[in-house]
Coordinates of C-alpha atoms in Angstrom, one line a residue:
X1 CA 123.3 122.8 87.5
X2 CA 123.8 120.1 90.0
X3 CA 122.3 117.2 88.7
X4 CA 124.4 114.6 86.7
X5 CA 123.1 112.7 83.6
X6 CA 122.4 108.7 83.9
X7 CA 119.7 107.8 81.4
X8 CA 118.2 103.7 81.4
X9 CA 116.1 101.6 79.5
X10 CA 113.1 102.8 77.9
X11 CA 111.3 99.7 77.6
X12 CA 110.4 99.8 73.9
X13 CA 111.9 97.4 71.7
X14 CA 112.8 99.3 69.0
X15 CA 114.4 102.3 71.5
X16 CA 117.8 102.9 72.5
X17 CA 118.2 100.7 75.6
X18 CA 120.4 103.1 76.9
X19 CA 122.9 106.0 77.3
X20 CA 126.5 105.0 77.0
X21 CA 129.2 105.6 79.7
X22 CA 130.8 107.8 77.6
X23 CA 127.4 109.5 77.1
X24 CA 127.3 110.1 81.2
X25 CA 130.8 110.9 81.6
X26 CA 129.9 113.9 79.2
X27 CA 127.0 114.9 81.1
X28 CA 129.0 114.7 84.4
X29 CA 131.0 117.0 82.9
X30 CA 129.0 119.3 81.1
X31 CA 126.9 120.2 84.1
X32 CA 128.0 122.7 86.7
X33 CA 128.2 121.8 90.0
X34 CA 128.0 125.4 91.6
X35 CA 124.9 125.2 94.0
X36 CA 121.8 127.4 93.8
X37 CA 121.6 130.9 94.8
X38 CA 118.1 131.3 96.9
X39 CA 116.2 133.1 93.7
X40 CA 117.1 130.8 91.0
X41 CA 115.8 128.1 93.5
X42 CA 112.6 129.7 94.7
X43 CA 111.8 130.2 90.6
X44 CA 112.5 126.5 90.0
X45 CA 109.9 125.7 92.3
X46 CA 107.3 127.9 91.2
X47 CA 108.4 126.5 87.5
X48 CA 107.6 123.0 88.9
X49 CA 104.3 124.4 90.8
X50 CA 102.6 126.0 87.9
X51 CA 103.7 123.0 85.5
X52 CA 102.1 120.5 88.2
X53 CA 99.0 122.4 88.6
X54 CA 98.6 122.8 84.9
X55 CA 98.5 118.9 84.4
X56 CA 95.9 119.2 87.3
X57 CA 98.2 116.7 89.5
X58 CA 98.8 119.3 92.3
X59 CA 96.7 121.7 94.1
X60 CA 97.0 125.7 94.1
X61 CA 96.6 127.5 97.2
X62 CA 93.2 128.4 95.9
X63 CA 92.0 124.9 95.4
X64 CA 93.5 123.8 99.0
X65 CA 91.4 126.5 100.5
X66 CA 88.6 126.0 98.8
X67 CA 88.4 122.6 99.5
X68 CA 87.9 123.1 102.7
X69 CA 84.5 124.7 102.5
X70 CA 83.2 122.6 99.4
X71 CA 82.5 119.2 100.2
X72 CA 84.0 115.8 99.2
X73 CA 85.6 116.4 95.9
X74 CA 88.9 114.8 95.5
X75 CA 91.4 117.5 95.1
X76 CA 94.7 117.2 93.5
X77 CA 97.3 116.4 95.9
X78 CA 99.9 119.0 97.8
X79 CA 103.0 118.7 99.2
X80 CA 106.1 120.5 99.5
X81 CA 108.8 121.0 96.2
X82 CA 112.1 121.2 96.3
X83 CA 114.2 123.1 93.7
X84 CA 116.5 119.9 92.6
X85 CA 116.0 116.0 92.1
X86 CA 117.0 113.5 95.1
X87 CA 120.4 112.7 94.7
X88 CA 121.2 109.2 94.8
X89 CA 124.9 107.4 94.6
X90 CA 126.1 105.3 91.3
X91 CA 126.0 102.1 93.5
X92 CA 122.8 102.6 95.0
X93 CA 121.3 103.3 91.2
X94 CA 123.0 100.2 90.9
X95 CA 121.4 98.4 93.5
X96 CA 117.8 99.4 92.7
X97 CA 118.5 98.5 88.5
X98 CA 119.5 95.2 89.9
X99 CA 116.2 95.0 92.4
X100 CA 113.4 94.9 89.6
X101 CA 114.7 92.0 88.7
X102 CA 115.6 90.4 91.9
X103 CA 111.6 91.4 93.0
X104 CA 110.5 89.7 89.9
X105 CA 112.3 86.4 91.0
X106 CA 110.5 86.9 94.3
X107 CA 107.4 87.5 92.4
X108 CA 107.3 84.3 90.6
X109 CA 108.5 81.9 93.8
X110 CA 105.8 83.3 95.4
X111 CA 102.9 82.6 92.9
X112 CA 104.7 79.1 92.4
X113 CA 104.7 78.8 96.5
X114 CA 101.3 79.5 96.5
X115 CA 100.1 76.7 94.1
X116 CA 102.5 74.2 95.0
X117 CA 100.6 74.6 98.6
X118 CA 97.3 74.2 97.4
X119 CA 98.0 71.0 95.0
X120 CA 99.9 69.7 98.6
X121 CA 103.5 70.1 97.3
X122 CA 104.4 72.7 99.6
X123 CA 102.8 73.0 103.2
X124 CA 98.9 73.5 103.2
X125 CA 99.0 76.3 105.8
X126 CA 100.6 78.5 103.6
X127 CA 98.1 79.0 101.3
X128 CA 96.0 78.9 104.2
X129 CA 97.5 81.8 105.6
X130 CA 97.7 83.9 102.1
X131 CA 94.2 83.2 101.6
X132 CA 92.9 84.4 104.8
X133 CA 90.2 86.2 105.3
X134 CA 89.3 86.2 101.7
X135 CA 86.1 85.4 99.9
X136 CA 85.8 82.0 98.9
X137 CA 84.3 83.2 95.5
X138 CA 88.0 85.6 94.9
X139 CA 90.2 82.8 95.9
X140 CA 88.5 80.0 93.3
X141 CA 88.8 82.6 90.7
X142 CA 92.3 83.5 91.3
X143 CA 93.0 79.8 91.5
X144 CA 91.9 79.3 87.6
X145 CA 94.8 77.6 85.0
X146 CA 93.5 80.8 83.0
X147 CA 95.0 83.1 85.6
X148 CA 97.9 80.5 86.8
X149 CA 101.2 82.3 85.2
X150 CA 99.7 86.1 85.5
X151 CA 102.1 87.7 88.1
X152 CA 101.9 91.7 88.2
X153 CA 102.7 94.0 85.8
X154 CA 104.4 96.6 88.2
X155 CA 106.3 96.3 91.4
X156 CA 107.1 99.3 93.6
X157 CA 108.9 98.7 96.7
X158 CA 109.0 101.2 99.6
X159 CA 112.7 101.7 100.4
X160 CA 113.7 103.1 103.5
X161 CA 117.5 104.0 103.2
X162 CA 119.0 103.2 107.2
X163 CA 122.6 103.4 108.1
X164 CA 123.1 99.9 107.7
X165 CA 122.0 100.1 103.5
X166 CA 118.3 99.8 102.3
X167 CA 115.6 98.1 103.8
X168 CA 112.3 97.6 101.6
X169 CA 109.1 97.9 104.0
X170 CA 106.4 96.3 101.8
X171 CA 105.6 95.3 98.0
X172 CA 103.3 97.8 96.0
X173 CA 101.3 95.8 92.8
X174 CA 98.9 98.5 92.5
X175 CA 100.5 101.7 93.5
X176 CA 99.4 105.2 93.4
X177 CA 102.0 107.5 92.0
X178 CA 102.6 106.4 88.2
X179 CA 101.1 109.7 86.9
X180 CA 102.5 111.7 89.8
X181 CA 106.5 110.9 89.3
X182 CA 106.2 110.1 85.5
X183 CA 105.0 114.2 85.7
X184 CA 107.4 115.5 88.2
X185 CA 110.5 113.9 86.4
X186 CA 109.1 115.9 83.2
X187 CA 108.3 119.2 85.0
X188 CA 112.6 118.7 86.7
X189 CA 113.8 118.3 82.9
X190 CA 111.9 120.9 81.7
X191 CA 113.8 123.1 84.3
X192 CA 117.2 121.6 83.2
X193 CA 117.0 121.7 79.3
X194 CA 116.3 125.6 80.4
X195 CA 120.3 125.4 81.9
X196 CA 122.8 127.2 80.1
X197 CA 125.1 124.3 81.1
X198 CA 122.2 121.9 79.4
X199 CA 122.8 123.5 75.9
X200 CA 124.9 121.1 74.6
X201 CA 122.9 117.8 75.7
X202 CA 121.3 115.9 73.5
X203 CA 117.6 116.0 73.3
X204 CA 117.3 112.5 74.4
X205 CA 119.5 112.3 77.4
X206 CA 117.7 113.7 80.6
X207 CA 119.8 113.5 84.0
X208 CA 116.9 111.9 85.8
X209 CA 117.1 108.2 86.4
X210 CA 115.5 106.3 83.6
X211 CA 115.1 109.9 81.2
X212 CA 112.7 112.5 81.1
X213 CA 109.6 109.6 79.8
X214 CA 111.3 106.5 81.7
X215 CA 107.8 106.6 83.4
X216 CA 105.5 106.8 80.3
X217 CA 107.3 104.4 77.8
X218 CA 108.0 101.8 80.6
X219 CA 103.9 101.8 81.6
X220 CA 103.0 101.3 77.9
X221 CA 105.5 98.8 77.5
X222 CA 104.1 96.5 79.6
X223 CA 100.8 97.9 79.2
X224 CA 101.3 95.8 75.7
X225 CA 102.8 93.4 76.4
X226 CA 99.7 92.6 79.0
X227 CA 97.4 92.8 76.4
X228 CA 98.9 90.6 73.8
X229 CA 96.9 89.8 70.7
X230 CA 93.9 90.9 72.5
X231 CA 92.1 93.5 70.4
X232 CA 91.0 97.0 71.8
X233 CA 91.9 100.2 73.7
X234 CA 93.3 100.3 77.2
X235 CA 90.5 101.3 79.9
X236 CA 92.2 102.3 83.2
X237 CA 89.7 101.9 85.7
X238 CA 89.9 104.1 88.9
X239 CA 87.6 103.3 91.7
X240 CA 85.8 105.3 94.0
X241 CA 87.9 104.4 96.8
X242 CA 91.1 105.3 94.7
X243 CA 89.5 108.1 93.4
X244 CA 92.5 110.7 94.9
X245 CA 94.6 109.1 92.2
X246 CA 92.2 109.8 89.1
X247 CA 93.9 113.0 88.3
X248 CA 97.4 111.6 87.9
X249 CA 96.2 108.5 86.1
X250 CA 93.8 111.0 83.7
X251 CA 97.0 112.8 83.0
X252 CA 99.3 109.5 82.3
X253 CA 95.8 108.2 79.9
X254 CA 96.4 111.7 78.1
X255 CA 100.3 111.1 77.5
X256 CA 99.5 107.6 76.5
X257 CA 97.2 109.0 73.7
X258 CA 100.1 111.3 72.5
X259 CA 102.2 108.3 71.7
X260 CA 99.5 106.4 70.1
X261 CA 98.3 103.9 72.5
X262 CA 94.7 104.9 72.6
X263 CA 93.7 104.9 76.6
X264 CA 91.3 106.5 78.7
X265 CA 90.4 106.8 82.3
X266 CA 87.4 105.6 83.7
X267 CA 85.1 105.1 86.7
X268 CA 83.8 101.6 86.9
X269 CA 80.6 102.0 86.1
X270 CA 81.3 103.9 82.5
X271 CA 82.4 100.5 81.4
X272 CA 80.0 98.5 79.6
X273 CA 79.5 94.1 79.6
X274 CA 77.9 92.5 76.4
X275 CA 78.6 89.0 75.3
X276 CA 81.5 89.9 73.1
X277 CA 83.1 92.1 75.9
X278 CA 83.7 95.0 77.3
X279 CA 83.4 98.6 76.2
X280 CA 83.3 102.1 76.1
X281 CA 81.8 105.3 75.0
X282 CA 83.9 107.7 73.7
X283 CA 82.4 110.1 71.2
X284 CA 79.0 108.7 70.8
X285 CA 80.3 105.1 69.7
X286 CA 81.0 101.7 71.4
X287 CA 84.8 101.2 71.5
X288 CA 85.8 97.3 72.4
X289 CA 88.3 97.6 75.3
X290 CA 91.4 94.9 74.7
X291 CA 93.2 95.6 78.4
X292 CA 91.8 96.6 81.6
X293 CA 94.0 97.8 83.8
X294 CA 92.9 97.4 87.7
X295 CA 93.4 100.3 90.3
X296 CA 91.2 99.6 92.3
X297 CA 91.7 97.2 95.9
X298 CA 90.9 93.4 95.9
X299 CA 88.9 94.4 99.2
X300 CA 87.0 96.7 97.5
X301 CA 85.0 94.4 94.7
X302 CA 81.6 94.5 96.7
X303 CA 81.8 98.1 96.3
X304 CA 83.1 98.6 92.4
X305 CA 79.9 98.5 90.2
X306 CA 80.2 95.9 87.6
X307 CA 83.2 94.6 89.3
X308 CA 81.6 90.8 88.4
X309 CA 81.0 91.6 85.1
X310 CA 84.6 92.8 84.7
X311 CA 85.7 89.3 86.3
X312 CA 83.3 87.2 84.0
X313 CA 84.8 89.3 80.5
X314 CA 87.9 88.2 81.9
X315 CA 87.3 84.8 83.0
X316 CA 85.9 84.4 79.2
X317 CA 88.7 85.7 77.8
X318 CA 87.5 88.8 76.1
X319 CA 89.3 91.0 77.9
X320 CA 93.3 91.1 79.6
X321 CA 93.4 92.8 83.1
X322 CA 96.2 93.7 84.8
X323 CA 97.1 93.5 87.7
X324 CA 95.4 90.2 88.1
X325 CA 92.9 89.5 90.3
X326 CA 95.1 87.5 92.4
X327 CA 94.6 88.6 96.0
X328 CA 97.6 86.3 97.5
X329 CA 100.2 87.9 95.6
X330 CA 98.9 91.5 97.4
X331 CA 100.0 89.9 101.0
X332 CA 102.7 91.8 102.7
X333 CA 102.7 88.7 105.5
X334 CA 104.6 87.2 102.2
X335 CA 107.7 88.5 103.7
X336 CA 107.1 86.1 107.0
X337 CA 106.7 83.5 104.5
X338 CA 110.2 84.2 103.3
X339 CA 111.6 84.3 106.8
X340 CA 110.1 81.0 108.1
X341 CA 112.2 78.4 108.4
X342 CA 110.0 75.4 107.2
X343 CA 110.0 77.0 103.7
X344 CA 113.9 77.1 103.6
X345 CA 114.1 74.3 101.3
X346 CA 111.9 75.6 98.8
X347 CA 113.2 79.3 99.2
X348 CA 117.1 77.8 98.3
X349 CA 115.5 75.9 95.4
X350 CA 113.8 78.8 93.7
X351 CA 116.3 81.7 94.2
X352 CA 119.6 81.6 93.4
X353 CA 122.1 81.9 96.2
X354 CA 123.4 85.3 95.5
X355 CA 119.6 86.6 95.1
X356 CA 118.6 84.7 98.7
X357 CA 121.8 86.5 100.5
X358 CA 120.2 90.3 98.4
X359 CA 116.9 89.8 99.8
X360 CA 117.9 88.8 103.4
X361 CA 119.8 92.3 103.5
X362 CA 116.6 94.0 101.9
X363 CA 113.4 92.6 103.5
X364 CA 113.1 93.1 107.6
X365 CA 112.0 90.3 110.0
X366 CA 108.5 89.5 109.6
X367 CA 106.5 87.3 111.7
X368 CA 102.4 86.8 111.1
X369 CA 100.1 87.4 113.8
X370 CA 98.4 84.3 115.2
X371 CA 96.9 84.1 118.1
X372 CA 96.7 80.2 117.7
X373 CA 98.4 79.1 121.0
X374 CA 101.8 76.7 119.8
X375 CA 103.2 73.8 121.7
X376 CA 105.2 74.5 125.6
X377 CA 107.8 73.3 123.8
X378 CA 107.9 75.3 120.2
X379 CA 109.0 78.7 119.9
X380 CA 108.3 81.8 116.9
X381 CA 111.0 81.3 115.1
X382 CA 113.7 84.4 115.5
X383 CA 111.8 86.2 117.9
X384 CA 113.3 86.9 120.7
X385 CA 112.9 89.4 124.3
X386 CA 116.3 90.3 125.3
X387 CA 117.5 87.6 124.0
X388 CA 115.0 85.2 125.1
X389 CA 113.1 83.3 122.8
X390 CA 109.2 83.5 122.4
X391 CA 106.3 81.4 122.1
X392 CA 103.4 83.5 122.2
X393 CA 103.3 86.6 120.9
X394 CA 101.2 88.3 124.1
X395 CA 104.2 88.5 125.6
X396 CA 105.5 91.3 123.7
X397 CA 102.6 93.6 125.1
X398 CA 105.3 93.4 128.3
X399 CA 108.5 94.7 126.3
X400 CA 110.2 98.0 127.2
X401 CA 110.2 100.4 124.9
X402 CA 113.7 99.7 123.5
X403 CA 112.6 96.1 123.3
X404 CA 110.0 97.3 121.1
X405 CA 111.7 98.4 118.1
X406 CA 108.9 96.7 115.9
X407 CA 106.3 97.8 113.5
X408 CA 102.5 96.3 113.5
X409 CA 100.4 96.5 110.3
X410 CA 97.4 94.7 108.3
X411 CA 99.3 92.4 106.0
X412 CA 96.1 93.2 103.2
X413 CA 93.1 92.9 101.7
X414 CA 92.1 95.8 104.1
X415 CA 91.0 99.5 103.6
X416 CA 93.8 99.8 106.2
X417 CA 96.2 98.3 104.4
X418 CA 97.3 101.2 102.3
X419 CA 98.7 104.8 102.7
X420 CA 100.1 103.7 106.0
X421 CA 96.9 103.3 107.6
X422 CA 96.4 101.2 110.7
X423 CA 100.1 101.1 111.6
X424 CA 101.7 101.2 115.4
X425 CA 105.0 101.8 115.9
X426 CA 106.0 100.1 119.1
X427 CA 108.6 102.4 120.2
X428 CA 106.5 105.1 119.6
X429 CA 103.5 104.1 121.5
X430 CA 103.2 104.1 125.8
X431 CA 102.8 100.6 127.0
X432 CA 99.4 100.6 127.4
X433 CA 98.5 101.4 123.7
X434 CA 100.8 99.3 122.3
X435 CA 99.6 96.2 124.3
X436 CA 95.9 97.4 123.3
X437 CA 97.3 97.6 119.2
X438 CA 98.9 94.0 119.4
X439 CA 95.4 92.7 121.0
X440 CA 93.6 94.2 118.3
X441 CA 95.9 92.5 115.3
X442 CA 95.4 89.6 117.4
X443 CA 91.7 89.4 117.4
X444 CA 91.5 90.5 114.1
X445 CA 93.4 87.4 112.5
X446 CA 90.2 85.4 111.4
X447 CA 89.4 88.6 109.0
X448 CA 92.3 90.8 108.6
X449 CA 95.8 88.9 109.3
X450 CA 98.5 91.7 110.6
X451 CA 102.4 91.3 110.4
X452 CA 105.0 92.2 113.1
X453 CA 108.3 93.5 111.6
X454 CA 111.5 95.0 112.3
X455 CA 111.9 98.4 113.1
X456 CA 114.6 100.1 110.8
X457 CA 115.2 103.8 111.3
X458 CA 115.7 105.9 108.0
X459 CA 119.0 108.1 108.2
X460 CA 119.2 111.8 108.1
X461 CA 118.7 113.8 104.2
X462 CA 119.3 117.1 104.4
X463 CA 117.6 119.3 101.6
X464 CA 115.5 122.2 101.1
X465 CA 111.5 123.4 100.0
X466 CA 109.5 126.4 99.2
X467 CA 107.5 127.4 101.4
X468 CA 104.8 129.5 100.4
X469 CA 104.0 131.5 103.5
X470 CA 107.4 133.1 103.6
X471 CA 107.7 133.3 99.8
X472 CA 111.2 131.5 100.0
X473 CA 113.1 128.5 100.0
X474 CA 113.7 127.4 103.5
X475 CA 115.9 124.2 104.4
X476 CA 114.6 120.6 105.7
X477 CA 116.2 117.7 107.4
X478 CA 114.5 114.2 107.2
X479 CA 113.9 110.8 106.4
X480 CA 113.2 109.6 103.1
X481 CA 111.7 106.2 101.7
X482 CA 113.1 105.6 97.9
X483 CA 109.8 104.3 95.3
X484 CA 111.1 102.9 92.5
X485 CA 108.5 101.5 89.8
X486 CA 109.4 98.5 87.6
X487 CA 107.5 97.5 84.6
X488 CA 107.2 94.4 83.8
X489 CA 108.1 93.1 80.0
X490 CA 108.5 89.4 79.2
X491 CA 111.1 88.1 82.0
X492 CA 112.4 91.6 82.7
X493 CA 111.6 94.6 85.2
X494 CA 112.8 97.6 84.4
X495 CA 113.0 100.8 86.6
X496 CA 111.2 103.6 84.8
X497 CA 111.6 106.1 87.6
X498 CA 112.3 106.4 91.8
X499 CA 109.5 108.9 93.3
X500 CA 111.7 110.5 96.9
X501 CA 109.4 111.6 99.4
X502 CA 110.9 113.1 102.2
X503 CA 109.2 113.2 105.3
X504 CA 110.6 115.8 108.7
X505 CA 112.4 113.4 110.9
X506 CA 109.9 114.1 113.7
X507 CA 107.6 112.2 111.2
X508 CA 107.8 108.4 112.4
X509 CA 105.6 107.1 109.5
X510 CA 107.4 108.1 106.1
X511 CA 104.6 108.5 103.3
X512 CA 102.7 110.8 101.1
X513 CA 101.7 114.2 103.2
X514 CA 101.5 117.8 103.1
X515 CA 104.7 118.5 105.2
X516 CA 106.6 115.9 103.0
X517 CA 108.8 117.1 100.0
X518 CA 108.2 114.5 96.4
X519 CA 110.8 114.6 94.4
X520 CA 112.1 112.7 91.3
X521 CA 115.7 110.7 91.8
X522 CA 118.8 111.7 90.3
X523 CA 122.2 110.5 90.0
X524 CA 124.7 112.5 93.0
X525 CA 127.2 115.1 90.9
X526 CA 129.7 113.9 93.8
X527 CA 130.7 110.9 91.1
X528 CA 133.9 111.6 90.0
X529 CA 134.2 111.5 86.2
X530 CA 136.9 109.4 86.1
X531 CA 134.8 106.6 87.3
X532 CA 132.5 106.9 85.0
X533 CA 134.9 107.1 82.3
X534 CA 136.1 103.6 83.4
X535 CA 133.0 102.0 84.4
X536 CA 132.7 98.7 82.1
X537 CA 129.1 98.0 80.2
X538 CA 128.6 94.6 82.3
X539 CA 128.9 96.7 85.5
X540 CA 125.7 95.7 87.8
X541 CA 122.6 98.1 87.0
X542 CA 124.6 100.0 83.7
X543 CA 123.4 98.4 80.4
X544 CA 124.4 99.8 77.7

């Protein structure tokens, strides 16, 4: 095998917090090196296939086809599998156990940000900007004391790694994928407990970043620590909209069950409101539900029966929901916010020094699209033209195509702000459509505020898929963006698992598709042993 052994924190209290160094160094050791001949890695695809399709998270051939002659009916998703995890490097598993927390940090300056602009502490155009386009009814109710300290109870990041380090895209508080890498990193250690070189392993240890249920125990962790005292069963409740994720979060309801917590997932309308809360059926009797948790879009409430009945349990206090219904902290303009350099002061206060000079190497350049015309004299901050500063954003519709290394996108609260929709690449674009894109995000600013941000090009992967119309395992080059989920516990975030998807480098958005290989993350066997051996227990992102 090729995959070396790091194991973190499952985020129970009463578990193991985590593998030792010694512990790795073994596994390092233990676990061949010797790459895969082309049959052992077309069977370890067609493992992870029929282990995927029987959790009804991925799609046979038959279902594909079929589903193009049948209708609407979600169908579970398809992409392409590779025979091994992505490998990533000791310091870069570094890096993303110290970036839960350093997100976090983020987190909380920016809900503290938010108030401090609407009691007049802070500038009053900030919370004029994150509350955009909103209803007025959504922002009064995120606004209440009840709801004041609630921050998110996951964070996923979209990390594009670029030749220059890591560069994180956008924030993720109600991501797809949970079910879908918490199943994948099972079906990969299934595969290697199978590994002659595996046999001496301990059950526990899995060589997947955060263990073969890093996933599972890290969602119910904070799954309870979201619902407190608050008696009841855990309804996750998938919308319509989101109804291509129902599968995955039907399977992760199902693994929750095995472990005890009793949950069950849900359309919105099988919930049911009484005075004393909510409910639901399940086998002929009323069952109280303690913790709601949310996947479904903040745009979407008109749509989501009994979405205000949800919102009035909650606002009563007879029911916990998670995320919470706090539409500014879902703003990916909050990165501009970061960047501007009026909020300096307050951005120097609340972060440490060392966490300011992490994020400024992590988050891109991000300016928010208003076409409000500024003073002859002002400029936009940071944005320049060849070196020449701007002061109105039109201008860029004139910008070469190398001048043009930017990225436009609705900053939220859109049905085009997810899954990469309603995204221009400038580079990528002829002049004309480009100018005609920036117009649009322009005029669409009283409604749907957009963001301008740097380009950064992912780097190169090479790795390898089975594809299914020649039967064998063919090889791929391209660019990958790095999902790592954190779950949030008290004052901690811990990574329960990175989801790879590897996109061909023709492919100038990287997300989710058909032609894109998903993979769970691994630590790279190129570690030397030796380093492991001497790694000390306060070393950055290894807790022990």
């Amino acid at each position: 095998m090729s995959e070396a052994v790091v194991r973190f924190a499952h985020l129970e209290s009463n578990c193991e917090c985590a593998a030792s160094i010694e512990d790795i160094a073994l596994a390092l050791a233990q676990l061949s090196r010797e790459p895969l001949n082309s049959d052992e890695a077309r069977r370890r695809c067609l493992a992870i296939r029929d282990a995927l399709v029987h959790a009804g998270i991925y799609g046979a051939v038959e279902a594909e086809q079929a589903a193009t002659t049948t209708g609407s009916t979600p169908q579970p998703l398809r992409f392409r599998l590779a025979p091994t995890a992505f490998h990533l490097s000791a310091s870069d598993v570094r890096r993303f156990q110290q970036l839960g927390h350093d997100l976090l940090a983020f987190y909380k300056a920016l809900n503290r940000l938010y108030q401090d602009s609407v009691r007049g502490a802070q500038p009053s155009w900030v919370a004029a900007y994150l509350d955009q386009g909103k209803p007025e009814a959504l922002i009064t109710y995120s606004r209440m004391n009840r709801f004041r300290h609630l921050l998110p109870g996951i964070i996923r990041p979209d990390v594009i790694p670029t030749a220059d380090g890591m560069v994180i895209t956008e924030l993720d508080s109600v991501p797809g994928g949970i079910g879908l890498t918490a199943c994948l990193t099972r079906a990969y250690d299934d595969l290697l407990r199978l590994d002659p070189s595996s046999l001496d392993r301990p059950p526990h240890h899995s060589p997947l970043i955060a263990g073969r249920d890093g996933m599972l125990q890290g969602f119910a962790a904070m799954l309870r620590a979201q619902q407190g005292e608050q008696d009841g069963i855990l309804a996750i409740v998938v919308s319509d909209e989101a109804k291509e994720y129902r599968s995955e979060m039907e399977w992760m309801a199902d693994r929750l069950r095995e472990i005890g917590y009793q949950a069950f997932c849900v359309e919105p309308r099988g919930v049911q409101f009484t005075e004393d809360g909510l409910f639901l059926q399940q086998e002929g009797q009323p069952r109280r539900i303690g913790l709601l948790y949310r996947f479904f879009e903040l745009f979407d409430l008109k749509n989501i029966p009994k979405s205000e009945l949800m919102m009035y349990a909650a606002k009563k206090g007879l029911v916990a929901v998670t995320p919470p219904y706090k539409p500014a902290l879902e703003e990916k303009l909050a990165f501009g916010l970061f960047y501007h350099p009026e909020l300096a002061a307050f951005w120097e206060q609340a972060l440490s020094a060392d966490l300011m000079s992490r994020l400024q190497q992590l988050l891109p350049r991000t300016w928010i699209l208003d076409p409000r015309p500024i003073p002859p004299s002002a400029i936009i901050p940071r944005l320049t033209i060849g070196g020449h500063p701007v002061s109105d954003f039109r201008r860029l519709t004139k910008t070469t195509q190398k001048e043009r290394q930017l990225v436009i996108k609705p900053s939220g609260f859109s049905e085009l702000a997810w899954g990469s929709r309603g995204v221009s690449i400038g580079h990528d674009l002829p002049q004309v459509e480009w100018a005609t894109a920036l117009e649009q995000a322009l005029q669409a600013f009283p409604t749907t505020p957009y963001v301008l941000q740097e380009f950064h090009k992912g780097r190169l992967f090479d790795s390898a898929y089975f594809d299914e119309r020649s039967d064998a395992v063919v090889p791929m080059s391209g660019r990958v963006r790095l999902s790592p989920y954190y779950f949030v516990v008290g004052d901690k975030a811990e990574l329960g698992g990175i989801l790879a998807t590897l996109c061909p480098a023709n492919k100038k958005i990287i997300h989710g598709m058909v032609d894109a290989i998903m993979a769970p993350c691994t630590l790279s066997p190129d570690m030397p042993t030796e380093r492991m051996v001497t790694m000390e227990a306060g070393d950055p992102g290894i807790h022990s």
